[in-house]
PDB file of C-alpha atoms and ligand atoms in Angstrom:
ATOM      1  CA  MET X   1       0.000   0.000   0.000  1.00 92.00           C
ATOM      2  CA  CYS X   2       1.189   3.484  -0.830  1.00 98.00           C
ATOM      3  CA  LYS X   3       0.347   6.524   1.241  1.00 98.00           C
ATOM      4  CA  VAL X   4       0.206   9.858  -0.589  1.00 98.00           C
ATOM      5  CA  ILE X   5       0.826  12.937   1.551  1.00 98.00           C
ATOM      6  CA  ALA X   6       0.312  16.486   0.231  1.00 98.00           C
ATOM      7  CA  ILE X   7       2.252  19.138   2.102  1.00 98.00           C
ATOM      8  CA  ALA X   8       0.255  22.300   1.675  1.00 98.00           C
ATOM      9  CA  ASN X   9      -0.196  25.812   2.958  1.00 96.00           C
ATOM     10  CA  GLN X  10      -0.775  28.765   0.650  1.00 95.00           C
ATOM     11  CA  LYS X  11       1.611  30.832   2.769  1.00 93.00           C
ATOM     12  CA  GLY X  12       5.204  30.797   1.579  1.00 94.00           C
ATOM     13  CA  GLY X  13       8.089  30.329   3.972  1.00 94.00           C
ATOM     14  CA  VAL X  14       6.354  28.043   6.469  1.00 95.00           C
ATOM     15  CA  ALA X  15       8.777  25.108   5.861  1.00 97.00           C
ATOM     16  CA  LYS X  16       6.675  23.069   3.401  1.00 98.00           C
ATOM     17  CA  THR X  17       9.679  22.223   1.257  1.00 98.00           C
ATOM     18  CA  THR X  18      11.988  21.594   4.216  1.00 98.00           C
ATOM     19  CA  THR X  19       9.348  19.291   5.688  1.00 98.00           C
ATOM     20  CA  ALA X  20       8.751  17.443   2.396  1.00 98.00           C
ATOM     21  CA  MET X  21      12.446  16.714   2.018  1.00 98.00           C
ATOM     22  CA  ASN X  22      13.178  15.704   5.614  1.00 98.00           C
ATOM     23  CA  LEU X  23       9.999  13.694   6.058  1.00 98.00           C
ATOM     24  CA  GLY X  24      10.650  11.933   2.736  1.00 98.00           C
ATOM     25  CA  ILE X  25      14.266  11.127   3.550  1.00 98.00           C
ATOM     26  CA  GLY X  26      13.259  10.195   7.105  1.00 98.00           C
ATOM     27  CA  LEU X  27      10.793   7.633   5.728  1.00 98.00           C
ATOM     28  CA  ALA X  28      13.433   6.357   3.274  1.00 98.00           C
ATOM     29  CA  ASN X  29      15.891   5.950   6.175  1.00 98.00           C
ATOM     30  CA  LYS X  30      13.338   3.641   7.744  1.00 98.00           C
ATOM     31  CA  GLY X  31      13.525   1.412   4.674  1.00 98.00           C
ATOM     32  CA  ASN X  32      10.602   2.787   2.654  1.00 98.00           C
ATOM     33  CA  LYS X  33      10.588   3.465  -1.056  1.00 98.00           C
ATOM     34  CA  VAL X  34       9.736   7.164  -1.336  1.00 98.00           C
ATOM     35  CA  LEU X  35       8.927   9.514  -4.213  1.00 98.00           C
ATOM     36  CA  LEU X  36       9.012  13.265  -3.653  1.00 98.00           C
ATOM     37  CA  ILE X  37       7.005  15.323  -6.130  1.00 99.00           C
ATOM     38  CA  ASP X  38       7.955  18.959  -6.560  1.00 98.00           C
ATOM     39  CA  ASN X  39       4.651  20.675  -7.328  1.00 98.00           C
ATOM     40  CA  ASP X  40       5.947  24.250  -7.226  1.00 98.00           C
ATOM     41  CA  PRO X  41       7.125  26.232 -10.281  1.00 98.00           C
ATOM     42  CA  GLN X  42       9.791  27.791  -8.047  1.00 98.00           C
ATOM     43  CA  GLY X  43      11.417  24.345  -7.958  1.00 98.00           C
ATOM     44  CA  SER X  44      12.595  24.849  -4.370  1.00 98.00           C
ATOM     45  CA  LEU X  45      12.463  21.148  -3.561  1.00 98.00           C
ATOM     46  CA  SER X  46      14.396  20.323  -6.733  1.00 98.00           C
ATOM     47  CA  ILE X  47      16.997  22.948  -5.756  1.00 98.00           C
ATOM     48  CA  CYS X  48      17.240  21.616  -2.183  1.00 97.00           C
ATOM     49  CA  MET X  49      17.725  18.103  -3.583  1.00 97.00           C
ATOM     50  CA  GLY X  50      20.737  19.303  -5.563  1.00 96.00           C
ATOM     51  CA  TYR X  51      19.349  20.468  -8.918  1.00 97.00           C
ATOM     52  CA  LYS X  52      20.528  24.047  -8.542  1.00 95.00           C
ATOM     53  CA  ASP X  53      19.207  25.196 -11.905  1.00 96.00           C
ATOM     54  CA  PRO X  54      15.861  23.450 -12.318  1.00 97.00           C
ATOM     55  CA  ASP X  55      14.972  25.533 -15.380  1.00 96.00           C
ATOM     56  CA  SER X  56      17.683  23.684 -17.281  1.00 96.00           C
ATOM     57  CA  LEU X  57      16.262  20.226 -16.479  1.00 97.00           C
ATOM     58  CA  GLU X  58      15.174  18.354 -19.549  1.00 97.00           C
ATOM     59  CA  LEU X  59      12.260  16.467 -18.020  1.00 98.00           C
ATOM     60  CA  THR X  60      10.071  17.570 -15.129  1.00 98.00           C
ATOM     61  CA  ILE X  61       6.527  17.321 -13.771  1.00 98.00           C
ATOM     62  CA  VAL X  62       5.571  19.567 -16.711  1.00 98.00           C
ATOM     63  CA  ASP X  63       6.349  16.749 -19.161  1.00 98.00           C
ATOM     64  CA  VAL X  64       4.383  14.299 -17.031  1.00 98.00           C
ATOM     65  CA  ILE X  65       1.361  16.626 -17.090  1.00 98.00           C
ATOM     66  CA  GLU X  66       1.686  16.995 -20.849  1.00 97.00           C
ATOM     67  CA  LYS X  67       1.691  13.224 -21.324  1.00 98.00           C
ATOM     68  CA  ILE X  68      -1.340  12.749 -19.095  1.00 97.00           C
ATOM     69  CA  VAL X  69      -3.275  15.511 -20.859  1.00 97.00           C
ATOM     70  CA  ASN X  70      -2.401  14.028 -24.260  1.00 96.00           C
ATOM     71  CA  GLU X  71      -3.277  10.542 -22.981  1.00 96.00           C
ATOM     72  CA  GLU X  72       0.184   9.254 -23.861  1.00 97.00           C
ATOM     73  CA  ASP X  73       1.891   6.351 -22.082  1.00 96.00           C
ATOM     74  CA  ILE X  74       4.397   7.304 -19.421  1.00 97.00           C
ATOM     75  CA  PRO X  75       7.559   5.159 -19.670  1.00 97.00           C
ATOM     76  CA  GLU X  76       8.805   3.643 -16.412  1.00 96.00           C
ATOM     77  CA  GLY X  77      10.915   6.092 -14.438  1.00 97.00           C
ATOM     78  CA  PHE X  78      10.002   8.939 -16.796  1.00 98.00           C
ATOM     79  CA  ALA X  79      11.401  12.289 -15.535  1.00 98.00           C
ATOM     80  CA  ILE X  80      12.352  10.767 -12.171  1.00 98.00           C
ATOM     81  CA  MET X  81      15.699  11.624 -10.576  1.00 98.00           C
ATOM     82  CA  HIS X  82      17.464   9.802  -7.755  1.00 97.00           C
ATOM     83  CA  HIS X  83      18.942  11.390  -4.657  1.00 96.00           C
ATOM     84  CA  SER X  84      21.877   9.846  -2.823  1.00 95.00           C
ATOM     85  CA  GLU X  85      19.807   9.523   0.357  1.00 97.00           C
ATOM     86  CA  ASN X  86      17.635   6.898  -1.332  1.00 97.00           C
ATOM     87  CA  VAL X  87      14.649   8.918  -2.444  1.00 98.00           C
ATOM     88  CA  ASP X  88      13.279   9.551  -5.916  1.00 98.00           C
ATOM     89  CA  LEU X  89      12.309  13.032  -7.075  1.00 98.00           C
ATOM     90  CA  LEU X  90       9.956  14.232  -9.769  1.00 98.00           C
ATOM     91  CA  PRO X  91      11.419  17.724 -10.232  1.00 98.00           C
ATOM     92  CA  SER X  92       9.704  20.925 -11.263  1.00 98.00           C
ATOM     93  CA  ASN X  93      10.584  24.255 -12.762  1.00 98.00           C
ATOM     94  CA  ILE X  94       9.109  27.517 -13.974  1.00 98.00           C
ATOM     95  CA  GLY X  95       7.335  25.705 -16.814  1.00 98.00           C
ATOM     96  CA  LEU X  96       4.787  24.493 -14.286  1.00 98.00           C
ATOM     97  CA  SER X  97       3.285  28.010 -14.172  1.00 98.00           C
ATOM     98  CA  ALA X  98       2.382  27.884 -17.850  1.00 97.00           C
ATOM     99  CA  ALA X  99       1.296  24.248 -17.584  1.00 97.00           C
ATOM    100  CA  GLU X 100      -1.052  25.157 -14.742  1.00 97.00           C
ATOM    101  CA  VAL X 101      -2.604  27.961 -16.792  1.00 96.00           C
ATOM    102  CA  SER X 102      -3.034  25.690 -19.806  1.00 95.00           C
ATOM    103  CA  LEU X 103      -4.957  23.162 -17.688  1.00 96.00           C
ATOM    104  CA  VAL X 104      -7.848  25.624 -17.639  1.00 91.00           C
ATOM    105  CA  ASN X 105      -9.027  24.187 -20.948  1.00 91.00           C
ATOM    106  CA  VAL X 106      -8.549  20.551 -19.980  1.00 93.00           C
ATOM    107  CA  MET X 107     -11.397  18.287 -18.978  1.00 92.00           C
ATOM    108  CA  SER X 108     -11.032  16.985 -15.390  1.00 95.00           C
ATOM    109  CA  ARG X 109      -8.151  19.369 -14.875  1.00 97.00           C
ATOM    110  CA  GLU X 110      -8.125  18.715 -11.124  1.00 98.00           C
ATOM    111  CA  LEU X 111      -7.395  15.014 -11.642  1.00 98.00           C
ATOM    112  CA  VAL X 112      -4.297  15.080 -13.848  1.00 98.00           C
ATOM    113  CA  LEU X 113      -1.849  14.373 -11.025  1.00 98.00           C
ATOM    114  CA  ARG X 114      -4.124  11.634  -9.697  1.00 98.00           C
ATOM    115  CA  ASP X 115      -3.917   9.905 -13.076  1.00 98.00           C
ATOM    116  CA  TYR X 116      -0.127   9.935 -12.806  1.00 98.00           C
ATOM    117  CA  VAL X 117       0.005   8.874  -9.167  1.00 98.00           C
ATOM    118  CA  GLU X 118      -2.350   5.968  -9.850  1.00 98.00           C
ATOM    119  CA  GLN X 119       0.084   4.729 -12.501  1.00 97.00           C
ATOM    120  CA  ILE X 120       3.179   4.748 -10.287  1.00 98.00           C
ATOM    121  CA  LYS X 121       1.930   4.260  -6.744  1.00 97.00           C
ATOM    122  CA  ASP X 122       2.517   0.505  -6.609  1.00 97.00           C
ATOM    123  CA  GLN X 123       6.272   1.241  -6.867  1.00 98.00           C
ATOM    124  CA  TYR X 124       6.346   3.317  -3.666  1.00 98.00           C
ATOM    125  CA  SER X 125       5.404   3.124  -0.002  1.00 98.00           C
ATOM    126  CA  TYR X 126       5.109   6.910   0.265  1.00 98.00           C
ATOM    127  CA  ILE X 127       4.598   9.705  -2.224  1.00 98.00           C
ATOM    128  CA  ILE X 128       5.082  13.171  -0.786  1.00 98.00           C
ATOM    129  CA  ILE X 129       3.908  16.184  -2.758  1.00 99.00           C
ATOM    130  CA  ASP X 130       5.456  19.569  -1.983  1.00 98.00           C
ATOM    131  CA  CYS X 131       2.828  22.146  -2.964  1.00 98.00           C
ATOM    132  CA  MET X 132       3.325  25.692  -4.170  1.00 98.00           C
ATOM    133  CA  PRO X 133       2.208  28.643  -2.018  1.00 97.00           C
ATOM    134  CA  SER X 134      -1.243  29.002  -3.593  1.00 96.00           C
ATOM    135  CA  LEU X 135      -4.599  27.267  -3.602  1.00 96.00           C
ATOM    136  CA  GLY X 136      -4.660  27.049  -7.398  1.00 96.00           C
ATOM    137  CA  VAL X 137      -5.293  24.143  -9.749  1.00 97.00           C
ATOM    138  CA  MET X 138      -2.036  22.288  -9.045  1.00 98.00           C
ATOM    139  CA  THR X 139      -2.564  22.394  -5.285  1.00 98.00           C
ATOM    140  CA  VAL X 140      -6.101  21.098  -5.821  1.00 98.00           C
ATOM    141  CA  ASN X 141      -4.546  18.349  -8.002  1.00 98.00           C
ATOM    142  CA  ALA X 142      -2.287  17.364  -5.089  1.00 98.00           C
ATOM    143  CA  LEU X 143      -5.198  17.298  -2.641  1.00 98.00           C
ATOM    144  CA  ALA X 144      -7.312  15.343  -5.114  1.00 98.00           C
ATOM    145  CA  CYS X 145      -4.841  12.457  -5.141  1.00 98.00           C
ATOM    146  CA  ALA X 146      -3.638  12.547  -1.525  1.00 98.00           C
ATOM    147  CA  ASP X 147      -4.586  10.283   1.343  1.00 98.00           C
ATOM    148  CA  THR X 148      -3.644  12.993   3.811  1.00 98.00           C
ATOM    149  CA  CYS X 149      -2.650  16.635   3.901  1.00 98.00           C
ATOM    150  CA  LEU X 150       0.085  17.766   6.255  1.00 98.00           C
ATOM    151  CA  ILE X 151      -0.080  21.475   7.040  1.00 97.00           C
ATOM    152  CA  PRO X 152       3.173  23.095   8.125  1.00 97.00           C
ATOM    153  CA  CYS X 153       2.470  26.321   9.925  1.00 94.00           C
ATOM    154  CA  ALA X 154       5.103  28.760  11.131  1.00 92.00           C
ATOM    155  CA  ALA X 155       4.563  29.784  14.728  1.00 88.00           C
ATOM    156  CA  ALA X 156       3.850  33.390  13.785  1.00 81.00           C
ATOM    157  CA  PHE X 157       0.751  35.543  13.595  1.00 70.00           C
ATOM    158  CA  LEU X 158       0.115  35.855   9.854  1.00 64.00           C
ATOM    159  CA  PRO X 159       0.720  32.241   8.779  1.00 62.00           C
ATOM    160  CA  VAL X 160      -1.760  31.039  11.380  1.00 70.00           C
ATOM    161  CA  LYS X 161      -4.402  33.451  10.048  1.00 71.00           C
ATOM    162  CA  GLY X 162      -4.238  31.864   6.578  1.00 78.00           C
ATOM    163  CA  LEU X 163      -5.337  28.438   7.717  1.00 89.00           C
ATOM    164  CA  GLN X 164      -9.082  29.028   7.253  1.00 89.00           C
ATOM    165  CA  ALA X 165      -8.852  29.381   3.474  1.00 92.00           C
ATOM    166  CA  LEU X 166      -6.705  26.256   3.228  1.00 95.00           C
ATOM    167  CA  LEU X 167      -9.092  24.227   5.371  1.00 95.00           C
ATOM    168  CA  LYS X 168     -12.012  25.371   3.243  1.00 95.00           C
ATOM    169  CA  THR X 169     -10.212  24.175   0.100  1.00 97.00           C
ATOM    170  CA  ILE X 170      -9.374  20.840   1.741  1.00 98.00           C
ATOM    171  CA  TYR X 171     -12.999  20.256   2.754  1.00 97.00           C
ATOM    172  CA  THR X 172     -14.269  21.218  -0.707  1.00 98.00           C
ATOM    173  CA  VAL X 173     -11.830  18.797  -2.363  1.00 98.00           C
ATOM    174  CA  LYS X 174     -12.881  16.086   0.084  1.00 98.00           C
ATOM    175  CA  ARG X 175     -16.562  16.653  -0.723  1.00 98.00           C
ATOM    176  CA  ARG X 176     -16.267  16.937  -4.480  1.00 98.00           C
ATOM    177  CA  LEU X 177     -13.163  15.071  -5.622  1.00 98.00           C
ATOM    178  CA  ASN X 178     -11.552  12.850  -3.012  1.00 98.00           C
ATOM    179  CA  SER X 179     -13.675  11.526  -0.171  1.00 98.00           C
ATOM    180  CA  LYS X 180     -10.735   9.632   1.372  1.00 98.00           C
ATOM    181  CA  LEU X 181      -8.728  12.806   2.008  1.00 98.00           C
ATOM    182  CA  GLU X 182      -7.860  13.286   5.680  1.00 97.00           C
ATOM    183  CA  ILE X 183      -5.829  15.906   7.461  1.00 97.00           C
ATOM    184  CA  GLU X 184      -2.590  14.422   8.801  1.00 97.00           C
ATOM    185  CA  GLY X 185      -2.343  17.411  11.089  1.00 97.00           C
ATOM    186  CA  ILE X 186      -0.968  20.873  11.620  1.00 96.00           C
ATOM    187  CA  LEU X 187       2.796  20.871  12.047  1.00 97.00           C
ATOM    188  CA  LEU X 188       4.113  23.882  13.938  1.00 96.00           C
ATOM    189  CA  THR X 189       7.440  24.925  12.440  1.00 96.00           C
ATOM    190  CA  MET X 190      10.145  27.478  13.193  1.00 95.00           C
ATOM    191  CA  VAL X 191       9.150  27.393  16.835  1.00 95.00           C
ATOM    192  CA  ASP X 192      11.280  29.572  19.069  1.00 93.00           C
ATOM    193  CA  LYS X 193      10.378  28.376  22.518  1.00 86.00           C
ATOM    194  CA  ARG X 194      12.443  31.167  24.114  1.00 88.00           C
ATOM    195  CA  THR X 195       9.814  33.717  23.172  1.00 88.00           C
ATOM    196  CA  ASN X 196       6.463  34.181  24.867  1.00 88.00           C
ATOM    197  CA  TYR X 197       5.105  35.085  21.469  1.00 86.00           C
ATOM    198  CA  ALA X 198       5.681  31.573  20.126  1.00 87.00           C
ATOM    199  CA  LYS X 199       4.037  30.098  23.203  1.00 88.00           C
ATOM    200  CA  GLU X 200       0.997  32.357  22.699  1.00 89.00           C
ATOM    201  CA  ILE X 201       0.696  31.360  19.045  1.00 89.00           C
ATOM    202  CA  ILE X 202       0.932  27.654  19.898  1.00 90.00           C
ATOM    203  CA  ALA X 203      -1.728  28.064  22.579  1.00 90.00           C
ATOM    204  CA  GLU X 204      -3.923  29.912  20.068  1.00 88.00           C
ATOM    205  CA  VAL X 205      -3.513  27.245  17.362  1.00 90.00           C
ATOM    206  CA  ASN X 206      -4.453  24.567  19.874  1.00 90.00           C
ATOM    207  CA  GLU X 207      -7.440  26.555  21.073  1.00 89.00           C
ATOM    208  CA  VAL X 208      -8.797  27.426  17.611  1.00 88.00           C
ATOM    209  CA  TYR X 209      -8.000  24.185  15.753  1.00 90.00           C
ATOM    210  CA  GLY X 210      -7.136  21.621  18.427  1.00 88.00           C
ATOM    211  CA  LYS X 211     -10.694  20.319  18.780  1.00 88.00           C
ATOM    212  CA  SER X 212     -11.477  19.829  15.098  1.00 89.00           C
ATOM    213  CA  LEU X 213      -8.012  18.917  13.796  1.00 92.00           C
ATOM    214  CA  ARG X 214      -4.926  17.228  15.071  1.00 94.00           C
ATOM    215  CA  VAL X 215      -2.155  19.617  16.046  1.00 95.00           C
ATOM    216  CA  LEU X 216       0.835  17.272  15.777  1.00 96.00           C
ATOM    217  CA  PRO X 217       2.717  16.529  18.983  1.00 94.00           C
ATOM    218  CA  THR X 218       6.064  17.247  17.293  1.00 96.00           C
ATOM    219  CA  GLU X 219       7.104  20.874  16.844  1.00 96.00           C
ATOM    220  CA  ILE X 220       9.982  21.832  14.554  1.00 97.00           C
ATOM    221  CA  PRO X 221      12.294  24.256  16.336  1.00 97.00           C
ATOM    222  CA  LEU X 222      13.684  27.403  14.714  1.00 96.00           C
ATOM    223  CA  SER X 223      17.310  26.794  13.860  1.00 96.00           C
ATOM    224  CA  ILE X 224      19.997  28.405  11.749  1.00 95.00           C
ATOM    225  CA  ARG X 225      21.307  24.925  10.919  1.00 94.00           C
ATOM    226  CA  ALA X 226      17.928  24.066   9.374  1.00 94.00           C
ATOM    227  CA  SER X 227      17.939  27.192   7.237  1.00 94.00           C
ATOM    228  CA  GLU X 228      21.456  26.362   6.044  1.00 94.00           C
ATOM    229  CA  THR X 229      20.444  22.861   4.968  1.00 92.00           C
ATOM    230  CA  SER X 230      18.422  24.160   1.997  1.00 88.00           C
ATOM    231  CA  ALA X 231      21.634  25.010   0.129  1.00 91.00           C
ATOM    232  CA  MET X 232      23.477  21.792   0.996  1.00 93.00           C
ATOM    233  CA  SER X 233      21.602  19.268  -1.198  1.00 95.00           C
ATOM    234  CA  LYS X 234      21.280  16.980   1.822  1.00 96.00           C
ATOM    235  CA  SER X 235      18.848  16.296   4.586  1.00 98.00           C
ATOM    236  CA  ILE X 236      19.096  17.630   8.111  1.00 98.00           C
ATOM    237  CA  TYR X 237      20.002  14.082   9.207  1.00 98.00           C
ATOM    238  CA  GLU X 238      23.241  14.320   7.220  1.00 97.00           C
ATOM    239  CA  TYR X 239      23.915  18.021   7.708  1.00 97.00           C
ATOM    240  CA  ASP X 240      23.316  18.283  11.444  1.00 97.00           C
ATOM    241  CA  PRO X 241      22.491  14.791  12.715  1.00 97.00           C
ATOM    242  CA  LYS X 242      22.749  15.607  16.399  1.00 97.00           C
ATOM    243  CA  GLY X 243      20.766  18.853  16.204  1.00 97.00           C
ATOM    244  CA  LYS X 244      17.285  19.465  17.562  1.00 97.00           C
ATOM    245  CA  VAL X 245      15.721  19.840  14.097  1.00 98.00           C
ATOM    246  CA  ALA X 246      17.004  16.417  13.000  1.00 98.00           C
ATOM    247  CA  SER X 247      15.511  14.838  16.082  1.00 98.00           C
ATOM    248  CA  ALA X 248      12.208  16.703  15.564  1.00 98.00           C
ATOM    249  CA  TYR X 249      11.947  15.552  11.934  1.00 98.00           C
ATOM    250  CA  SER X 250      12.812  12.040  12.964  1.00 98.00           C
ATOM    251  CA  GLU X 251      10.029  12.152  15.561  1.00 98.00           C
ATOM    252  CA  LEU X 252       7.627  13.461  12.880  1.00 98.00           C
ATOM    253  CA  THR X 253       8.718  10.608  10.594  1.00 98.00           C
ATOM    254  CA  ASP X 254       7.927   8.033  13.309  1.00 98.00           C
ATOM    255  CA  PHE X 255       4.547   9.648  13.868  1.00 97.00           C
ATOM    256  CA  VAL X 256       3.626   9.581  10.164  1.00 97.00           C
ATOM    257  CA  ALA X 257       4.883   5.994   9.766  1.00 97.00           C
ATOM    258  CA  ASP X 258       2.877   4.830  12.795  1.00 94.00           C
ATOM    259  CA  ASN X 259      -0.173   6.632  11.427  1.00 89.00           C
ATOM    260  CA  SER X 260      -0.018   4.887   8.020  1.00 86.00           C
TER     261      SER X 260
HETATM  262  P1  ADP Q   1       8.043  26.898   2.090  1.00 86.58           P
HETATM  263  O1  ADP Q   1       8.266  25.707   1.227  1.00 86.58           O
HETATM  264  O2  ADP Q   1       6.808  26.795   2.930  1.00 86.58           O
HETATM  265  O3  ADP Q   1       8.082  28.183   1.340  1.00 86.58           O
HETATM  266  P2  ADP Q   1      10.743  26.436   3.056  1.00 86.58           P
HETATM  267  O4  ADP Q   1      10.842  25.022   3.496  1.00 86.58           O
HETATM  268  O5  ADP Q   1      11.318  26.783   1.731  1.00 86.58           O
HETATM  269  O6  ADP Q   1       9.239  26.943   3.166  1.00 86.58           O
HETATM  270  O7  ADP Q   1      11.413  27.314   4.192  1.00 86.58           O
HETATM  271  C1  ADP Q   1      11.473  28.728   4.091  1.00 86.58           C
HETATM  272  C2  ADP Q   1      12.824  29.198   4.610  1.00 86.58           C
HETATM  273  O8  ADP Q   1      12.925  28.899   6.000  1.00 86.58           O
HETATM  274  C3  ADP Q   1      14.007  28.493   3.946  1.00 86.58           C
HETATM  275  O9  ADP Q   1      15.031  29.424   3.761  1.00 86.58           O
HETATM  276  C4  ADP Q   1      14.397  27.418   4.948  1.00 86.58           C
HETATM  277  O10 ADP Q   1      15.762  27.103   4.851  1.00 86.58           O
HETATM  278  C5  ADP Q   1      14.059  28.079   6.265  1.00 86.58           C
HETATM  279  N1  ADP Q   1      13.703  27.102   7.316  1.00 86.58           N
HETATM  280  C6  ADP Q   1      12.986  25.956   7.195  1.00 86.58           C
HETATM  281  N2  ADP Q   1      12.857  25.335   8.379  1.00 86.58           N
HETATM  282  C7  ADP Q   1      13.463  26.101   9.289  1.00 86.58           C
HETATM  283  C8  ADP Q   1      13.684  26.004  10.710  1.00 86.58           C
HETATM  284  N3  ADP Q   1      13.224  24.964  11.415  1.00 86.58           N
HETATM  285  N4  ADP Q   1      14.383  26.987  11.313  1.00 86.58           N
HETATM  286  C9  ADP Q   1      14.853  28.042  10.597  1.00 86.58           C
HETATM  287  N5  ADP Q   1      14.707  28.201   9.283  1.00 86.58           N
HETATM  288  C10 ADP Q   1      14.029  27.242   8.617  1.00 86.58           C
HETATM  289 MG1   MG Q   2       8.371  25.509  -0.839  1.00 86.58          MG
END
């Protein structure tokens, strides 16, 4: 069985990409076959995984979308790259912006990614989709094929405010397109426990959402080492294995694996 997890929040800079990479590699370290899908035209996940110039990649998610739309066969391993920490990556680049716009004229445009995922999911235990910071068609595509949605949320005032719109989108997708979709939980990220402010935000998130949704027991601490990892083409487990962010992501990995 394969579990598909969409990592979504229309706010940028809340650690979606960092979470996708470190959760994916964490699950691979536990012996799982994992595919990471970069579903953001900024290609941040592709960059973090070592493809520093994603716009020069020959094959990306854009080519997969094109094949699905044209109802062409997708050869095995098409457009998939391999990372040294034992995960596969379907990269993305700026072309995804145009591809997303062109889907407007396509029938069942919300289900293109599902078509692809259905074709490859028996090869993986986990597929993790790193969404772009919007609630547009490609994010809806990710939600339409996911088993769960993990919502990273920076422990700061504005990112917390944006959750309502995201939850509304998730519930609409669940009603209309994907009845199996569940919320994995809200993951508080960039938590600076030294400040009262962070504590207030965490208390507020628990108060507002804690009854209807799961606020995950693991919090990802704010750390310079974590922010440096993005440029290193490696996970936090390799870059700073003894640090608090590595142990938090490893705890998150255990939680997600136990919840599968
Ligand atoms: P998103 O995908 O939501 O836009 P990113 O994962 O790209 O967010 O993270 C945004 C920025 O914050 C990046 O520069 C990243 O390196 C940094 N970052 C991520 N996690 C942490 C953390 N725990 N502590 C400090 N900085 C972090
Ligand atoms: Mg990102």
